[in-house]
mmCIF file of C-alpha atoms in Angstrom:
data_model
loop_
_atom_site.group_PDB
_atom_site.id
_atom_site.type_symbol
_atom_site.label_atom_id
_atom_site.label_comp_id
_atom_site.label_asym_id
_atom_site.label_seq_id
_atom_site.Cartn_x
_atom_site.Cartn_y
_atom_site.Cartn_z
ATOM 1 C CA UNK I 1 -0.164 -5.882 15.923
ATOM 2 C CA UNK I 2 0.798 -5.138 12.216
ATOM 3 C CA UNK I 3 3.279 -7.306 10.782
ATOM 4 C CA UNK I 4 6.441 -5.944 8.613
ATOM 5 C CA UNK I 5 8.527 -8.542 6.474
ATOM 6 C CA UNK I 6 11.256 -7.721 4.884
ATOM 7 C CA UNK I 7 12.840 -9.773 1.780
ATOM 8 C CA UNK I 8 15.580 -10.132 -0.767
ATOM 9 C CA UNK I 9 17.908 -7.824 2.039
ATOM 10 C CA UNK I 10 15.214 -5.313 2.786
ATOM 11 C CA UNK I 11 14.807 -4.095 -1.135
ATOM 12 C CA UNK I 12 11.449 -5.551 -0.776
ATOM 13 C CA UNK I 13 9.181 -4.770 2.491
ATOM 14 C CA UNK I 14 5.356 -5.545 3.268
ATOM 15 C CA UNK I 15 2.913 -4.831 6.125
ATOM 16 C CA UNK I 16 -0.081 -7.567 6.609
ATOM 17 C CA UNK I 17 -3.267 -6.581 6.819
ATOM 18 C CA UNK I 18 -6.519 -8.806 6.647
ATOM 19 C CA UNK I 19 -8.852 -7.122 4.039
ATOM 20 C CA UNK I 20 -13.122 -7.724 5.029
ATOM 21 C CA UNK I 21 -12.382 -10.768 2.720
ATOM 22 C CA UNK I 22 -9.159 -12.106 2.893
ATOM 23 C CA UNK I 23 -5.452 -12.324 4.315
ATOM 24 C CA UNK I 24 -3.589 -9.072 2.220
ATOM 25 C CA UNK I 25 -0.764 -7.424 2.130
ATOM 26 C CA UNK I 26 0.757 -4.121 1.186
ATOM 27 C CA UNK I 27 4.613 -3.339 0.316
ATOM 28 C CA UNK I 28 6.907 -1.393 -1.749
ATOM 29 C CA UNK I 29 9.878 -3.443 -3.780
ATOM 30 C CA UNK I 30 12.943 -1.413 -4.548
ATOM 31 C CA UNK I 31 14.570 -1.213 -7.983
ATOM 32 C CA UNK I 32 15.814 -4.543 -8.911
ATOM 33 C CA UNK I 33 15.246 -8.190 -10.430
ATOM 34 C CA UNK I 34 13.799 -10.408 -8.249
ATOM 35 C CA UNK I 35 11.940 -14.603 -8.128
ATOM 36 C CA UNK I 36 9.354 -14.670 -5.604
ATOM 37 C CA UNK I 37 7.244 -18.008 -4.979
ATOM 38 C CA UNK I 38 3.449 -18.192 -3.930
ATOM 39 C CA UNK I 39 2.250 -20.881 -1.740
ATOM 40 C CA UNK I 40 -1.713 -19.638 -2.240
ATOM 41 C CA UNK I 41 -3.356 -17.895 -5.094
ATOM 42 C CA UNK I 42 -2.647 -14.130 -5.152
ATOM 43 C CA UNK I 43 -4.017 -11.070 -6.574
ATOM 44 C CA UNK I 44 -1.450 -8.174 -7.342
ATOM 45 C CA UNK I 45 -2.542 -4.401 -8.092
ATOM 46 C CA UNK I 46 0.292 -1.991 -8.773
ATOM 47 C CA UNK I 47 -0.685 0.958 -6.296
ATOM 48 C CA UNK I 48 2.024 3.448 -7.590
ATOM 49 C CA UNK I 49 5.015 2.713 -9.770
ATOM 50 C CA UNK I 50 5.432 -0.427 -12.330
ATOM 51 C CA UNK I 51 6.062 -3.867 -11.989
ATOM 52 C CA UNK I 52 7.324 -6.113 -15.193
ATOM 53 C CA UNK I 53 6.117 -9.541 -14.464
ATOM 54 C CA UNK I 54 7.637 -13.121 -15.984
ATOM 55 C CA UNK I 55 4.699 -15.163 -15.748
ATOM 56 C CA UNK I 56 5.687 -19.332 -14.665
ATOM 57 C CA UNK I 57 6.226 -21.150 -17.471
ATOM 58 C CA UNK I 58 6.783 -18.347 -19.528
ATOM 59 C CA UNK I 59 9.722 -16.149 -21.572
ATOM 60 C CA UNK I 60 7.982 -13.123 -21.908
ATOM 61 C CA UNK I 61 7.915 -10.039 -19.857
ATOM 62 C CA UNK I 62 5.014 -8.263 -19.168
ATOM 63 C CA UNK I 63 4.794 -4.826 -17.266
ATOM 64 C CA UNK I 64 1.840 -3.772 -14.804
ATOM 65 C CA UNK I 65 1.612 0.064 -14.061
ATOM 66 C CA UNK I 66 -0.259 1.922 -11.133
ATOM 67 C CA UNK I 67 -4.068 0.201 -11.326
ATOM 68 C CA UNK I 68 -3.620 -2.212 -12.896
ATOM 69 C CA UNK I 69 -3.903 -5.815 -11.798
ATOM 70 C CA UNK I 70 -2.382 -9.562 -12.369
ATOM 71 C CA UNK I 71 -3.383 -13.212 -10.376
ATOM 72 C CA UNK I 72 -0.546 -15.735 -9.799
ATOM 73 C CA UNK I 73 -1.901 -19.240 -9.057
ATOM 74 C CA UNK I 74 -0.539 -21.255 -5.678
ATOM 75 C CA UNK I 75 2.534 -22.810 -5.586
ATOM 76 C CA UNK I 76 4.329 -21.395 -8.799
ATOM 77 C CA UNK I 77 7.463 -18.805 -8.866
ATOM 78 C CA UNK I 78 7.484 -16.058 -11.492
ATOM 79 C CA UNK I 79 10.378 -13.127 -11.938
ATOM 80 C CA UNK I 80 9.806 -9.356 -10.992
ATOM 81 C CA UNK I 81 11.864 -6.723 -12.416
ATOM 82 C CA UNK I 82 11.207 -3.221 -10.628
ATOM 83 C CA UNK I 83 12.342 0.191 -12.108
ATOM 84 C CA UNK I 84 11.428 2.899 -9.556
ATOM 85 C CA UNK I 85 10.004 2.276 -5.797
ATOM 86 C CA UNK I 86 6.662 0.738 -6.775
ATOM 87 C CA UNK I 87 3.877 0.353 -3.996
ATOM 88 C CA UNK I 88 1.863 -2.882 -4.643
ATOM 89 C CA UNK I 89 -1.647 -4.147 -2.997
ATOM 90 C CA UNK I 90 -1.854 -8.417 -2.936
ATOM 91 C CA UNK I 91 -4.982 -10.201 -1.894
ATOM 92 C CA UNK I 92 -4.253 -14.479 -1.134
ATOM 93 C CA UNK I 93 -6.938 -16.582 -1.461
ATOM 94 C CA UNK U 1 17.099 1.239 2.244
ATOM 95 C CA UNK U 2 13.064 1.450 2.485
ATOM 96 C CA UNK U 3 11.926 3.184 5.502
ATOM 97 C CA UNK U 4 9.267 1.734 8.129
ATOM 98 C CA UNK U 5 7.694 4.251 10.117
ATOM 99 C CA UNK U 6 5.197 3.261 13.212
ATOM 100 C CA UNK U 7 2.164 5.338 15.217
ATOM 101 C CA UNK U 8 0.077 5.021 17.678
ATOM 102 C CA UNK U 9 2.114 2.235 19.707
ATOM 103 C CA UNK U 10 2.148 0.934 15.749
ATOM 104 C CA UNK U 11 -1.276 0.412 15.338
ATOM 105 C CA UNK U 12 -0.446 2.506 12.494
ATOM 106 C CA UNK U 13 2.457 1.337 10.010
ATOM 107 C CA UNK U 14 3.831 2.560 6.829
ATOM 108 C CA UNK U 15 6.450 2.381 4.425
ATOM 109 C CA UNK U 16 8.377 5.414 2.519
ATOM 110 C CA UNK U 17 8.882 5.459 -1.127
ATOM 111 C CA UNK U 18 9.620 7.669 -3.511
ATOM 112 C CA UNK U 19 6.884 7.666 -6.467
ATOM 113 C CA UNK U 20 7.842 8.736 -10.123
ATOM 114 C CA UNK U 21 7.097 12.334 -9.435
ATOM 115 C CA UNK U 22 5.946 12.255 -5.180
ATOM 116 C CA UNK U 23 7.666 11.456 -2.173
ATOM 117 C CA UNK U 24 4.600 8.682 -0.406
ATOM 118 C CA UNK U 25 4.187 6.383 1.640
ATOM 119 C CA UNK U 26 1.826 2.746 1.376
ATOM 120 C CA UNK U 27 0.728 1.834 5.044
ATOM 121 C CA UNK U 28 -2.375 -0.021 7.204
ATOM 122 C CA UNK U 29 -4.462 1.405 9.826
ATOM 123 C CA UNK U 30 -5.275 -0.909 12.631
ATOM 124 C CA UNK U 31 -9.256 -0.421 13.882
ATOM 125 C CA UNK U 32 -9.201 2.651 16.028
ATOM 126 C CA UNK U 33 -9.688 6.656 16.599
ATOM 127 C CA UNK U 34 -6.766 8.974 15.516
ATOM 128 C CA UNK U 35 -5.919 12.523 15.130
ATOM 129 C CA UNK U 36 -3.256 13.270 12.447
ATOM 130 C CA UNK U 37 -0.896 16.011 11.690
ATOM 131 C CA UNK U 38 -0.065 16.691 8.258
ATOM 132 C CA UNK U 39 3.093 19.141 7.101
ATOM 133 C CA UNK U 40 2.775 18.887 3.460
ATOM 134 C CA UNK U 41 -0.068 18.827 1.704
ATOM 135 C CA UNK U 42 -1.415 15.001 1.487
ATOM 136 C CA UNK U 43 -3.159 12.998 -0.877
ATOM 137 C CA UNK U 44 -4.377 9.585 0.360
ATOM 138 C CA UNK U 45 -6.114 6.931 -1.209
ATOM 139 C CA UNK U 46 -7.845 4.146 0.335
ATOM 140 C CA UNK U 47 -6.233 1.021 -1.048
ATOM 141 C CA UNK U 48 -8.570 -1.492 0.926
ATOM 142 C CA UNK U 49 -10.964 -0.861 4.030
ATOM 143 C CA UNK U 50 -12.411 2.738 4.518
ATOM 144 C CA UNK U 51 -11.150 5.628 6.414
ATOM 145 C CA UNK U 52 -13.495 7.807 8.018
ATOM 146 C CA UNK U 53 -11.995 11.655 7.804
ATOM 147 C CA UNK U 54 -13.028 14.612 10.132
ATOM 148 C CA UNK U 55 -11.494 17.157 7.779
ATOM 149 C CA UNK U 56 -9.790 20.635 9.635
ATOM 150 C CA UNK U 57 -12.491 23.065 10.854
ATOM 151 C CA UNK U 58 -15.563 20.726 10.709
ATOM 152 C CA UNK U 59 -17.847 18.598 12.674
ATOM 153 C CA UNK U 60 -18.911 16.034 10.291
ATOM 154 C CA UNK U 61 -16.790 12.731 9.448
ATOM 155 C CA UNK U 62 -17.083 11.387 6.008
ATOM 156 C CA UNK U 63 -16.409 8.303 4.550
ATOM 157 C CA UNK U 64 -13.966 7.423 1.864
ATOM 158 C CA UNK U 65 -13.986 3.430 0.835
ATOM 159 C CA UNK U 66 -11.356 1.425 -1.759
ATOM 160 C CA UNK U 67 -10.310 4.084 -4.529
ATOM 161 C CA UNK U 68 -11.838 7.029 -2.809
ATOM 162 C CA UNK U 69 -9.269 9.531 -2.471
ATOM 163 C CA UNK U 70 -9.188 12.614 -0.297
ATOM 164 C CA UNK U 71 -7.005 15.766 -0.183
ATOM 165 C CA UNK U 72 -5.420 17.649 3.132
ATOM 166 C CA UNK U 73 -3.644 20.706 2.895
ATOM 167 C CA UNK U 74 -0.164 21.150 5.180
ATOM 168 C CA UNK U 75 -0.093 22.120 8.629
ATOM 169 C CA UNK U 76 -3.294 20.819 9.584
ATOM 170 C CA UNK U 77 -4.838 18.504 12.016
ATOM 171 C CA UNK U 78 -7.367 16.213 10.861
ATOM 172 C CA UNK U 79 -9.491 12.841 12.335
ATOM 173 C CA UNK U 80 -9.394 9.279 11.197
ATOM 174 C CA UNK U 81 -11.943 6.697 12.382
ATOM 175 C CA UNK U 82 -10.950 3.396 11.080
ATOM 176 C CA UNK U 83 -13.527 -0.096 11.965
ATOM 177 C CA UNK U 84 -11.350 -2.864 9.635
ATOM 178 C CA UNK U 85 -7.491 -3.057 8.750
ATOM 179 C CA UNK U 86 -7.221 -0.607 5.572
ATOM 180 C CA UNK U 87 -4.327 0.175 3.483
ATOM 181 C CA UNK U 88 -3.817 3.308 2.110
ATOM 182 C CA UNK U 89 -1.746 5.112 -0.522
ATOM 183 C CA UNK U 90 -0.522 8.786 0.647
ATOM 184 C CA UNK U 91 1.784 11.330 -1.646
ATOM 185 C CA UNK U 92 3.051 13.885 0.110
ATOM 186 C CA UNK U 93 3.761 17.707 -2.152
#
């Protein structure tokens, strides 16, 4: 059965999927600011919509639009800000 | 709030969103055999997996892997043969 999870109040949902490689997941975040954490290495490509990424360890913002791609190591937390209802694609490895 | 919608006893999932320009929606197929309705005209894009389309009026299924994009017009039935989880990307015009 397809798992839904749901996060920061439901502004950010996901259904799990397990790609011919590895564990994945697909979700829309809602407009907003938002700190997520990774616990394995993960692989992020903006399906539709823009995500503006604060990278750990870093000040700067940096913003992702639809096809285009960032990795986040294991075990770090970095900052989303979301503009419009953005559809995302993550791989974890 | 985002929307979940289920199919097939939810061995189909998705989730609404609404894209800069598009209502859409990001969900997975489960493995399986399914015939769709649309009501709008629908583009989809396989996000990860394939989806195997019988397109209205024909006999032959085709295949459409990661990035492939197909188009349906409204008011149409069409088939979907699915053999791994795959996401896909669907606006809806």
């Amino acid at each position: 059965m397809l798992e839904v999870n749901e996060y920061f109040d439901g502004k950010v949902k996901s259904i799990a999927l397990q790609t011919e490689t590895l564990p994945a997941t697909v979700g829309v975040m809602s407009p907003g600011e938002y700190e997520f954490g990774t616990s394995q290495k993960e692989v992020m490509t903006v399906v539709s919509g823009a995500l503006t990424i604060r990278f750990p360890g870093t000040e700067e913002w940096k913003t992702f639009k639809q096809g285009e791609q960032f990795e986040l190591d294991a075990n770090v937390k970095f900052g989303v800000k979301v503009e419009i209802e953005t559809a995302y694609f993550c791989t974890y490895e």
